[in-house]
């Protein structure tokens, strides 16, 4: 059995890397804070006798040998990067529960049949470099490595240069490594488990996601001297786009639409803004609904720009169709959840996860545990010691069940 | 007569301090670029034998003695700071045409009766530190000096600290100096003179202005995992505020309403934003209309926050009632414009100007010249050599007429 308190203390130990006054974590990918937690993680795995390999996307793999080193490893893990105002659990729980699994096996002297590999994926959040799950996307062959390395943050720094800067561009070509299966534990980031008073979510699918970028161009104009009828105000246009995305997200069941990022230029109190950059995020478990939202968006923006004399059209920069996880991996999670005995249910993930990309190249499933009121991507994100420990225990059990198979 | 070509070359010489690739100027107040142009300006005035005094708000006064040094000086000038993506003429023309007036008198060996003072006001634009015309506001006793010095930019630097940093906090208490009159030449920043093919605007009033700040607070939430009905999206609220301000600005004749600045937090593509900061600018020549727009804004925001489960209410941070200029100063400008003979008309300024504050403590008037298509607060802002020279000539003539009075 895992040591829940040790896991809890480890979570709080790493939360100091980028910890915020409000109890959250700001540890954007490939920043100095990310380097600190990576150095810590490497040392923690090596202390258990694991071999740590870094690939050329900065993904970290800590390998524990099994009785048979000729078979592909059973892998598990998640990510240690966070949102700009993120919590202590999103991603972190999956990696540190994986570490707790390795520590438990180490303490018990338990030898698995297959080797085990604990993974820390780079840039899962997609806050600093778009899209999310960039490095597991390259691992799965869904995103070209050159494209990924050339992605820039909002200040213009490239992913590749930042990887070099923090010293985490490894030698191994990303994707060369093979898994026999992959398990990812994560907080739910939604309210369903709490509402139904269940401890474990057996995740059988991840909804489809599309991301867009839109630059609206009008004309900078003096806020006092320019009559309303002569303006081409890009922010008035952007406001209508935000309203349209919200309306489109509500128009069909089980859909969501969000404008999360917006930059106004020149962003001066007495200038009617000539340019606005914004992003759109659409999701649904039903890919047809995602496509329908895209059509609605294109139509809405075309009308807005023509009404207001602006220029600009949304550019789709990411399309990840809905993912169905592997039946056998899901069954292993379900059996482990039932054995744990504190209630479980099958569910679809609203958030994207590295597991959704890994599912393209290895049998994969996920485990969810509740988080308070479903709040995530928020410094107030919170799960209990018991919930974290339950997730780690089910992860351990699912891995051992899959190993014994 | 002024030397139009010399003025034109001087404008282009100073445009290099903060010059942008698109031909505009980025010279935010109290930045290094502002210090450079200030150093240049001081040297240019001293080369004419003027004495340059700096007050404790960084305002610069270049004094040329008259026959009678016991009377208060006739002052003129404007500002050398610009918008983030500003043009080469806004403010700059008024200061450099003033310099051209001093150079012309110097070359002619002409001695005025009253002393003359050319002024460069600090932070006219209000882009870096709110509100606009901060230092002339202190000069006129309309804004408390302590308040002004404590204003912070969006990065948290204070006005006072930045004044010290660039070495422009003078000894003289701001407002101690008295003027017998003040004249400000400026580009129109609107299309009327060009439309009517007139060279000179005789400005008899400046419209009323109120500025507001609003922070809308909702809840950061995951863009994929949070159902639409559970969101409290501050950006959806802000979008409705932008639409309301635009509607309010159009609801009454001769009114304008603008949201120029907006900051989204945490500003991450996959976070439904929990906080938005934005500013509102309302103006009208009729103060009653400005007050009515304020009531409309308060009602609109109250409805929006209640609909969306947000918190926040607009805070008025600036109120400058409409200004009527001094009849005698306006008459001097009008006589000079008629003598110039290329067409003129009386008009009301849509933009705010330092002259509107100075009018509280000295007889004041303004002179406008056309700018292309009325475009201002824009890198494409443009006036011709002839228009700049015409403005400088009328400024010189108005000052001499007032001096002979
Ligand atoms: N799990 C998680 O929050 N992933 C971030 C990627 C996304 O879903 O937008
Ligand atoms: N003249 C000018 O552009 N002033 C800026 C202050 C304002 O009108 O907002």
XYZ file of N, CA, C and O in Angstrom, chain A residues 234-404:
684
model
N -11.114 47.781 -32.935
C -10.905 46.328 -32.912
C -11.395 45.704 -31.611
O -11.781 44.532 -31.582
N -11.420 46.483 -30.524
C -11.874 45.923 -29.247
C -13.400 45.777 -29.222
O -13.923 44.829 -28.636
N -14.097 46.695 -29.861
C -15.556 46.527 -29.981
C -15.842 45.252 -30.776
O -16.741 44.470 -30.425
N -15.027 44.991 -31.800
C -15.170 43.744 -32.549
C -14.841 42.533 -31.693
O -15.577 41.540 -31.683
N -13.753 42.614 -30.942
C -13.340 41.482 -30.100
C -14.402 41.177 -29.048
O -14.652 40.016 -28.722
N -15.035 42.225 -28.537
C -16.095 42.023 -27.536
C -17.241 41.216 -28.144
O -17.798 40.326 -27.503
N -17.545 41.523 -29.392
C -18.610 40.751 -30.053
C -18.173 39.314 -30.325
O -18.987 38.391 -30.284
N -16.885 39.100 -30.573
C -16.395 37.732 -30.758
C -16.496 36.952 -29.441
O -16.933 35.796 -29.415
N -16.127 37.583 -28.330
C -16.228 36.922 -27.016
C -17.686 36.513 -26.748
O -17.964 35.385 -26.320
N -18.607 37.427 -27.041
C -20.029 37.115 -26.834
C -20.470 35.966 -27.745
O -21.226 35.074 -27.321
N -19.982 35.969 -28.982
C -20.358 34.902 -29.922
C -19.831 33.550 -29.457
O -20.544 32.541 -29.493
N -18.573 33.508 -28.991
C -17.977 32.241 -28.534
C -18.763 31.700 -27.338
O -19.063 30.502 -27.252
N -19.164 32.581 -26.442
C -19.948 32.160 -25.280
C -21.309 31.598 -25.740
O -21.748 30.548 -25.256
N -21.923 32.297 -26.675
C -23.237 31.850 -27.193
C -23.087 30.512 -27.910
O -23.889 29.585 -27.698
N -22.060 30.364 -28.726
C -21.836 29.123 -29.481
C -21.575 27.959 -28.522
O -22.068 26.851 -28.714
N -20.829 28.229 -27.454
C -20.537 27.184 -26.467
C -21.781 26.701 -25.737
O -21.814 25.585 -25.223
N -22.811 27.553 -25.695
C -24.052 27.187 -24.992
C -25.112 26.608 -25.924
O -26.143 26.114 -25.463
N -24.884 26.690 -27.251
C -25.954 26.390 -28.209
C -26.240 24.896 -28.344
O -27.356 24.509 -28.714
N -25.257 24.031 -28.054
C -25.438 22.580 -28.213
C -25.108 21.906 -26.888
O -24.278 22.403 -26.136
N -25.724 20.737 -26.622
C -25.432 20.077 -25.342
C -23.974 19.622 -25.253
O -23.365 19.283 -26.279
N -23.422 19.628 -24.055
C -22.079 19.093 -23.787
C -20.978 19.763 -24.603
O -19.996 19.120 -24.969
N -21.148 21.036 -24.899
C -20.104 21.777 -25.606
C -19.590 22.885 -24.694
O -20.304 23.341 -23.792
N -18.363 23.321 -24.936
C -17.836 24.506 -24.253
C -17.064 25.363 -25.252
O -16.449 24.846 -26.189
N -17.121 26.679 -25.043
C -16.395 27.630 -25.876
C -15.832 28.726 -24.994
O -16.540 29.262 -24.139
N -14.552 29.054 -25.185
C -13.855 29.970 -24.269
C -12.894 30.879 -25.012
O -12.135 30.409 -25.856
N -12.912 32.165 -24.687
C -11.803 33.052 -25.047
C -11.002 33.235 -23.756
O -11.486 33.848 -22.803
N -9.785 32.677 -23.719
C -8.986 32.700 -22.496
C -7.925 33.784 -22.505
O -7.519 34.283 -21.461
N -7.476 34.165 -23.698
C -6.358 35.098 -23.831
C -6.727 36.217 -24.797
O -7.289 35.963 -25.856
N -6.452 37.448 -24.399
C -6.705 38.585 -25.271
C -5.638 39.642 -25.027
O -5.277 39.923 -23.887
N -5.115 40.211 -26.108
C -4.141 41.308 -26.013
C -4.648 42.472 -26.848
O -4.932 42.305 -28.032
N -4.729 43.647 -26.229
C -5.246 44.840 -26.884
C -4.065 45.731 -27.249
O -3.154 45.904 -26.444
N -4.075 46.292 -28.451
C -2.993 47.174 -28.888
C -3.555 48.475 -29.417
O -4.509 48.426 -30.175
N -2.987 49.646 -29.073
C -1.802 49.815 -28.227
C -2.092 49.691 -26.735
O -1.180 49.739 -25.947
N -3.320 49.484 -26.324
C -3.676 49.334 -24.911
C -3.364 50.608 -24.121
O -2.639 50.595 -23.126
N -3.968 51.696 -24.557
C -3.798 52.997 -23.926
C -5.187 53.573 -23.702
O -6.071 53.453 -24.558
N -5.389 54.193 -22.522
C -6.733 54.595 -22.111
C -7.431 55.508 -23.106
O -8.653 55.506 -23.195
N -6.659 56.344 -23.819
C -7.288 57.300 -24.727
C -7.033 56.983 -26.197
O -6.935 57.876 -27.025
N -6.970 55.692 -26.490
C -6.879 55.261 -27.890
C -7.944 54.203 -28.163
O -7.983 53.166 -27.490
N -8.798 54.480 -29.131
C -9.731 53.474 -29.616
C -8.862 52.428 -30.317
O -8.138 52.738 -31.267
N -8.855 51.158 -29.794
C -7.797 50.205 -30.166
C -7.862 49.766 -31.625
O -8.911 49.382 -32.122
N -6.700 49.769 -32.270
C -6.596 49.389 -33.670
C -6.341 47.912 -33.879
O -6.457 47.420 -35.004
N -6.001 47.173 -32.825
C -5.693 45.754 -33.021
C -5.949 44.967 -31.742
O -5.624 45.423 -30.651
N -6.544 43.785 -31.910
C -6.731 42.873 -30.784
C -6.366 41.464 -31.237
O -6.764 41.034 -32.329
N -5.592 40.782 -30.417
C -5.278 39.365 -30.634
C -6.041 38.562 -29.590
O -6.049 38.928 -28.409
N -6.691 37.486 -30.005
C -7.394 36.646 -29.022
C -7.360 35.185 -29.460
O -7.098 34.870 -30.628
N -7.629 34.303 -28.499
C -7.653 32.863 -28.774
C -9.030 32.296 -28.456
O -9.744 32.820 -27.595
N -9.379 31.221 -29.148
C -10.659 30.536 -28.926
C -10.381 29.054 -28.688
O -9.519 28.471 -29.352
N -11.116 28.459 -27.754
C -10.995 27.044 -27.382
C -12.401 26.452 -27.434
O -13.295 26.905 -26.718
N -12.632 25.486 -28.328
C -13.920 24.775 -28.415
C -13.713 23.308 -28.067
O -12.727 22.706 -28.517
N -14.644 22.713 -27.339
C -14.524 21.282 -27.008
C -15.893 20.614 -26.962
O -16.889 21.230 -26.569
N -15.903 19.342 -27.302
C -17.083 18.501 -27.139
C -16.643 17.064 -27.248
O -15.694 16.759 -27.984
N -17.327 16.153 -26.539
C -17.026 14.726 -26.725
C -17.404 14.289 -28.145
O -16.943 13.246 -28.615
N -18.241 15.058 -28.832
C -18.725 14.696 -30.162
C -18.005 15.577 -31.194
O -18.243 16.782 -31.285
N -17.138 14.981 -31.988
C -16.342 15.763 -32.947
C -17.216 16.552 -33.918
O -16.806 17.626 -34.383
N -18.397 16.040 -34.223
C -19.292 16.762 -35.142
C -19.724 18.087 -34.525
O -19.875 19.097 -35.226
N -19.919 18.091 -33.236
C -20.284 19.349 -32.563
C -19.123 20.355 -32.594
O -19.342 21.554 -32.714
N -17.897 19.872 -32.463
C -16.742 20.770 -32.533
C -16.682 21.396 -33.926
O -16.480 22.605 -34.074
N -16.914 20.592 -34.944
C -16.906 21.110 -36.320
C -18.032 22.137 -36.509
O -17.842 23.169 -37.168
N -19.194 21.878 -35.923
C -20.319 22.814 -36.057
C -20.002 24.127 -35.341
O -20.342 25.216 -35.840
N -19.336 24.058 -34.193
C -18.949 25.288 -33.489
C -17.982 26.098 -34.351
O -18.061 27.324 -34.409
N -17.073 25.396 -35.015
C -16.132 26.106 -35.878
C -16.868 26.865 -36.989
O -16.563 28.044 -37.249
N -17.843 26.213 -37.626
C -18.609 26.906 -38.680
C -19.314 28.126 -38.108
O -19.328 29.198 -38.736
N -19.899 27.965 -36.941
C -20.596 29.102 -36.305
C -19.622 30.257 -36.050
O -19.957 31.429 -36.256
N -18.417 29.921 -35.579
C -17.430 30.957 -35.286
C -17.032 31.700 -36.558
O -16.976 32.941 -36.576
N -16.763 30.943 -37.607
C -16.328 31.576 -38.864
C -17.417 32.537 -39.359
O -17.118 33.660 -39.787
N -18.667 32.097 -39.280
C -19.777 32.938 -39.742
C -19.910 34.182 -38.865
O -20.087 35.304 -39.361
N -19.804 33.989 -37.561
C -19.960 35.127 -36.639
C -18.862 36.162 -36.865
O -19.121 37.363 -36.940
N -17.616 35.713 -36.989
C -16.504 36.658 -37.164
C -16.631 37.375 -38.508
O -16.403 38.588 -38.600
N -17.038 36.651 -39.548
C -17.199 37.292 -40.869
C -18.218 38.424 -40.773
O -18.016 39.509 -41.339
N -19.288 38.198 -40.036
C -20.306 39.231 -39.903
C -19.787 40.421 -39.086
O -19.998 41.585 -39.443
N -19.077 40.126 -38.017
C -18.560 41.189 -37.138
C -17.558 42.074 -37.897
O -17.652 43.295 -37.856
N -16.622 41.475 -38.602
C -15.615 42.290 -39.294
C -16.270 43.119 -40.396
O -15.923 44.278 -40.606
N -17.272 42.556 -41.038
C -17.909 43.334 -42.108
C -18.742 44.474 -41.515
O -18.704 45.605 -42.005
N -19.455 44.221 -40.437
C -20.213 45.281 -39.745
C -19.337 46.450 -39.323
O -19.744 47.609 -39.388
N -18.149 46.151 -38.802
C -17.351 47.177 -38.132
C -16.193 47.690 -38.980
O -15.411 48.525 -38.513
N -16.089 47.189 -40.207
C -14.991 47.648 -41.064
C -13.632 47.166 -40.579
O -12.624 47.854 -40.724
N -13.605 45.972 -39.994
C -12.333 45.423 -39.496
C -11.809 44.382 -40.481
O -12.493 44.017 -41.439
N -10.593 43.902 -40.207
C -10.051 42.776 -40.953
C -9.664 41.676 -39.978
O -9.294 41.967 -38.843
N -9.703 40.427 -40.445
C -9.262 39.308 -39.614
C -10.208 38.135 -39.726
O -11.408 38.305 -39.919
N -9.631 36.931 -39.627
C -10.422 35.698 -39.632
C -9.725 34.703 -38.711
O -8.491 34.689 -38.635
N -10.492 33.867 -38.007
C -9.868 32.905 -37.096
C -9.017 31.891 -37.861
O -9.408 31.452 -38.946
N -7.871 31.543 -37.288
C -6.995 30.515 -37.859
C -6.986 29.340 -36.881
O -6.676 29.513 -35.701
N -7.337 28.160 -37.381
C -7.321 26.988 -36.498
C -5.870 26.555 -36.326
O -5.182 26.305 -37.312
N -5.408 26.494 -35.061
C -4.006 26.112 -34.835
C -3.888 24.747 -34.167
O -2.782 24.256 -33.962
N -5.017 24.137 -33.812
C -4.933 22.838 -33.132
C -6.244 22.106 -33.301
O -7.314 22.703 -33.176
N -6.142 20.815 -33.596
C -7.323 19.972 -33.728
C -6.984 18.632 -33.123
O -6.179 17.883 -33.677
N -7.539 18.346 -31.972
C -7.351 17.018 -31.397
C -8.722 16.356 -31.290
O -9.539 16.728 -30.436
N -8.992 15.385 -32.172
C -10.303 14.717 -32.121
C -10.501 14.003 -30.779
O -9.545 13.767 -30.039
N -11.738 13.646 -30.486
C -12.033 12.901 -29.260
C -11.235 11.599 -29.242
O -10.975 10.999 -30.281
N -10.809 11.185 -28.046
C -9.982 9.984 -27.865
C -10.772 8.936 -27.095
O -11.400 9.261 -26.084
N -10.730 7.683 -27.551
C -11.330 6.571 -26.798
C -10.168 5.737 -26.260
O -9.300 5.313 -27.027
N -10.143 5.518 -24.939
C -9.020 4.766 -24.362
C -9.159 3.261 -24.602
O -10.226 2.762 -24.976
N -8.060 2.567 -24.340
C -7.955 1.121 -24.576
C -8.801 0.322 -23.569
O -8.682 0.524 -22.348
N -9.586 -0.620 -24.082
C -10.536 -1.356 -23.238
C -9.828 -2.126 -22.121
O -10.291 -2.147 -20.970
N -8.707 -2.718 -22.460
C -8.023 -3.539 -21.460
C -7.419 -2.665 -20.344
O -7.480 -3.012 -19.155
N -6.842 -1.522 -20.730
C -6.300 -0.600 -19.716
C -7.424 -0.037 -18.848
O -7.281 0.083 -17.617
N -8.535 0.321 -19.496
C -9.675 0.838 -18.731
C -10.160 -0.244 -17.761
O -10.465 0.042 -16.591
N -10.177 -1.506 -18.214
C -10.627 -2.608 -17.348
C -9.691 -2.775 -16.152
O -10.146 -3.030 -15.025
N -8.387 -2.585 -16.382
C -7.435 -2.704 -15.263
C -7.691 -1.604 -14.230
O -7.675 -1.856 -13.021
N -7.969 -0.381 -14.716
C -8.280 0.722 -13.790
C -9.578 0.423 -13.051
O -9.682 0.616 -11.834
N -10.560 -0.068 -13.788
C -11.871 -0.323 -13.170
C -11.753 -1.411 -12.096
O -12.310 -1.273 -10.995
N -11.003 -2.459 -12.386
C -10.827 -3.538 -11.403
C -10.115 -2.995 -10.158
O -10.495 -3.293 -9.021
N -9.097 -2.140 -10.378
C -8.362 -1.565 -9.245
C -9.268 -0.653 -8.433
O -9.224 -0.649 -7.192
N -10.117 0.108 -9.116
C -11.029 1.026 -8.424
C -12.039 0.236 -7.606
O -12.365 0.603 -6.473
N -12.537 -0.868 -8.168
C -13.506 -1.691 -7.435
C -12.859 -2.330 -6.217
O -13.438 -2.355 -5.131
N -11.640 -2.798 -6.388
C -10.920 -3.398 -5.261
C -10.702 -2.362 -4.156
O -10.772 -2.668 -2.971
N -10.483 -1.108 -4.552
C -10.261 -0.056 -3.559
C -11.529 0.199 -2.747
O -11.468 0.471 -1.540
N -12.683 0.104 -3.432
C -13.947 0.022 -2.708
C -14.524 1.318 -2.172
O -15.325 1.295 -1.237
N -14.118 2.478 -2.694
C -14.742 3.716 -2.204
C -15.570 4.394 -3.292
O -15.764 5.609 -3.278
N -16.086 3.584 -4.207
C -16.995 4.114 -5.232
C -16.246 4.619 -6.443
O -15.227 5.279 -6.320
N -16.756 4.269 -7.623
C -16.144 4.746 -8.862
C -17.210 4.852 -9.936
O -18.323 4.356 -9.773
N -16.874 5.544 -11.014
C -17.782 5.600 -12.167
C -16.938 5.858 -13.407
O -15.872 6.452 -13.350
N -17.449 5.394 -14.546
C -16.775 5.683 -15.813
C -17.055 7.126 -16.195
O -18.125 7.664 -15.888
N -16.131 7.783 -16.861
C -16.372 9.169 -17.262
C -15.531 9.593 -18.455
O -14.587 8.920 -18.844
N -15.934 10.746 -19.015
C -15.218 11.357 -20.137
C -14.481 12.577 -19.589
O -15.053 13.357 -18.832
N -13.229 12.754 -19.968
C -12.466 13.909 -19.480
C -12.814 15.170 -20.266
O -12.817 15.162 -21.501
N -13.094 16.236 -19.536
C -13.301 17.540 -20.163
C -11.986 18.204 -20.527
O -11.886 18.919 -21.526
N -10.974 17.982 -19.714
C -9.643 18.545 -19.979
C -8.900 17.649 -20.957
O -9.178 16.451 -21.061
N -7.958 18.211 -21.672
C -7.039 17.421 -22.479
C -5.932 16.868 -21.600
O -5.640 17.422 -20.531
N -5.335 15.747 -21.997
C -4.267 15.143 -21.196
C -3.245 14.510 -22.115
O -3.573 14.076 -23.230
N -1.996 14.386 -21.623
C -0.951 13.712 -22.396
C -1.412 12.305 -22.785
O -1.107 11.831 -23.885
N -2.179 11.670 -21.901
C -2.670 10.316 -22.172
C -3.445 10.246 -23.493
O -3.436 9.210 -24.170
N -4.101 11.351 -23.876
C -4.881 11.335 -25.123
C -3.968 11.212 -26.337
O -4.321 10.577 -27.327
N -2.788 11.826 -26.276
C -1.827 11.628 -27.369
C -1.159 10.261 -27.281
O -1.013 9.563 -28.278
N -0.753 9.871 -26.054
C -0.056 8.587 -25.910
C -0.952 7.443 -26.389
O -0.472 6.448 -26.942
N -2.279 7.630 -26.246
C -3.232 6.594 -26.678
C -3.083 6.256 -28.161
O -3.512 5.194 -28.612
N -2.470 7.165 -28.932
C -2.272 6.873 -30.360
C -1.167 5.851 -30.602
O -1.081 5.277 -31.687
N -0.275 5.677 -29.605
C 0.879 4.786 -29.817
C 1.016 3.685 -28.769
O 1.920 2.855 -28.864
N 0.121 3.684 -27.759
C 0.187 2.617 -26.751
C -1.187 2.475 -26.087
O -1.912 3.455 -25.970
N -1.536 1.273 -25.658
C -2.784 1.105 -24.896
C -2.735 1.998 -23.662
O -1.745 1.991 -22.925
N -3.795 2.759 -23.442
C -3.755 3.819 -22.429
C -5.085 3.920 -21.695
O -6.142 3.624 -22.261
N -5.026 4.352 -20.426
C -6.245 4.730 -19.691
C -5.869 5.742 -18.623
O -4.682 5.961 -18.356
N -6.890 6.367 -18.038
C -6.660 7.370 -16.993
C -7.493 7.096 -15.755
O -8.535 6.439 -15.824
N -6.999 7.654 -14.658
C -7.668 7.564 -13.348
C -7.916 8.988 -12.870
O -6.985 9.804 -12.874
N -9.142 9.301 -12.450
C -9.426 10.619 -11.864
C -9.718 10.480 -10.386
O -10.314 9.487 -9.955
N -9.310 11.496 -9.618
C -9.799 11.630 -8.237
C -10.481 12.993 -8.121
O -10.234 13.886 -8.934
N -11.361 13.166 -7.118
C -12.111 14.424 -7.016
C -11.194 15.601 -6.700
O -10.129 15.441 -6.105
N -11.627 16.811 -7.099
C -11.004 18.020 -6.573
C -12.139 18.939 -6.143
O -13.234 18.886 -6.699
N -11.864 19.774 -5.154
C -12.908 20.544 -4.481
C -13.717 21.383 -5.475
O -13.167 22.213 -6.189
N -14.996 21.164 -5.491
C -15.936 21.923 -6.315
C -15.571 21.933 -7.798
O -16.051 22.785 -8.554
N -14.721 21.020 -8.203
C -14.336 20.950 -9.620
C -13.450 22.086 -10.080
O -13.218 22.262 -11.274
N -12.938 22.880 -9.128
C -12.147 24.063 -9.497
C -10.720 23.678 -9.862
O -10.028 23.013 -9.090
N -10.289 24.113 -11.056
C -8.918 23.857 -11.501
C -8.472 25.014 -12.376
O -9.262 25.888 -12.699
N -7.182 25.011 -12.747
C -6.598 26.186 -13.428
C -6.913 27.412 -12.568
O -7.350 28.448 -13.048
N -6.640 27.264 -11.303
C -7.014 28.243 -10.296
C -6.131 27.963 -9.091
O -5.899 26.797 -8.740
N -5.623 29.031 -8.450
C -4.745 28.819 -7.302
C -5.454 28.114 -6.146
O -4.811 27.530 -5.281
N -6.775 28.177 -6.156
C -7.550 27.565 -5.065
C -7.791 26.076 -5.289
O -8.398 25.408 -4.434
N -7.333 25.528 -6.392
C -7.462 24.089 -6.693
C -7.095 23.269 -5.453
O -6.065 23.522 -4.840
N -7.920 22.263 -5.111
C -7.631 21.532 -3.879
C -8.198 20.115 -3.872
O -9.331 19.872 -4.281
N -7.360 19.161 -3.458
C -7.798 17.788 -3.202
C -7.257 17.416 -1.824
O -6.341 18.079 -1.325
N -7.801 16.370 -1.223
C -7.361 16.010 0.127
C -6.247 14.960 0.079
O -6.029 14.313 -0.949
N -5.595 14.782 1.212
C -4.586 13.720 1.340
C -5.211 12.375 0.972
O -4.610 11.584 0.226
N -6.424 12.118 1.449
C -7.081 10.831 1.203
C -7.331 10.620 -0.287
O -7.170 9.519 -0.813
N -7.780 11.701 -0.949
C -8.064 11.575 -2.378
C -6.784 11.317 -3.171
O -6.751 10.470 -4.068
N -5.737 12.040 -2.819
C -4.453 11.827 -3.507
C -3.952 10.406 -3.282
O -3.500 9.726 -4.216
N -4.049 9.966 -2.035
C -3.573 8.618 -1.698
C -4.407 7.560 -2.414
O -3.869 6.548 -2.897
N -5.722 7.779 -2.498
C -6.594 6.818 -3.187
C -6.177 6.701 -4.654
O -6.086 5.600 -5.215
N -5.900 7.845 -5.282
C -5.480 7.819 -6.679
C -4.181 7.048 -6.854
O -4.036 6.242 -7.790
N -3.230 7.289 -5.950
C -1.936 6.615 -6.052
C -2.097 5.105 -5.851
O -1.457 4.298 -6.540
N -2.970 4.746 -4.920
C -3.187 3.324 -4.650
C -3.806 2.622 -5.863
O -3.394 1.518 -6.245
N -4.799 3.266 -6.482
C -5.453 2.668 -7.657
C -4.464 2.617 -8.820
O -4.444 1.645 -9.595
N -3.598 3.647 -8.932
C -2.570 3.627 -9.983
C -1.643 2.425 -9.784
O -1.379 1.659 -10.725
N -1.164 2.251 -8.543
C -0.273 1.119 -8.246
C -0.950 -0.200 -8.603
O -0.373 -1.053 -9.287
N -2.197 -0.318 -8.163
C -2.908 -1.586 -8.363
C -3.163 -1.837 -9.852
O -3.000 -2.968 -10.338
N -3.556 -0.792 -10.598
C -3.818 -0.957 -12.033
C -2.545 -1.378 -12.756
O -2.563 -2.259 -13.628
N -1.431 -0.764 -12.382
C -0.145 -1.107 -13.011
C 0.218 -2.560 -12.716
O 0.621 -3.320 -13.611
N 0.062 -2.980 -11.456
C 0.430 -4.363 -11.101
C -0.508 -5.361 -11.766
O -0.083 -6.431 -12.202
N -1.810 -4.988 -11.856
C -2.755 -5.873 -12.549
C -2.354 -6.027 -14.021
O -2.395 -7.120 -14.581
N -1.994 -4.882 -14.634
C -1.613 -4.942 -16.042
C -0.322 -5.758 -16.188
O -0.148 -6.511 -17.144
N 0.561 -5.642 -15.223
C 1.842 -6.352 -15.260
C 1.643 -7.862 -15.125
O 2.338 -8.653 -15.747
N 0.656 -8.240 -14.302
C 0.419 -9.668 -14.054
C -0.343 -10.325 -15.195
O -0.430 -11.532 -15.269
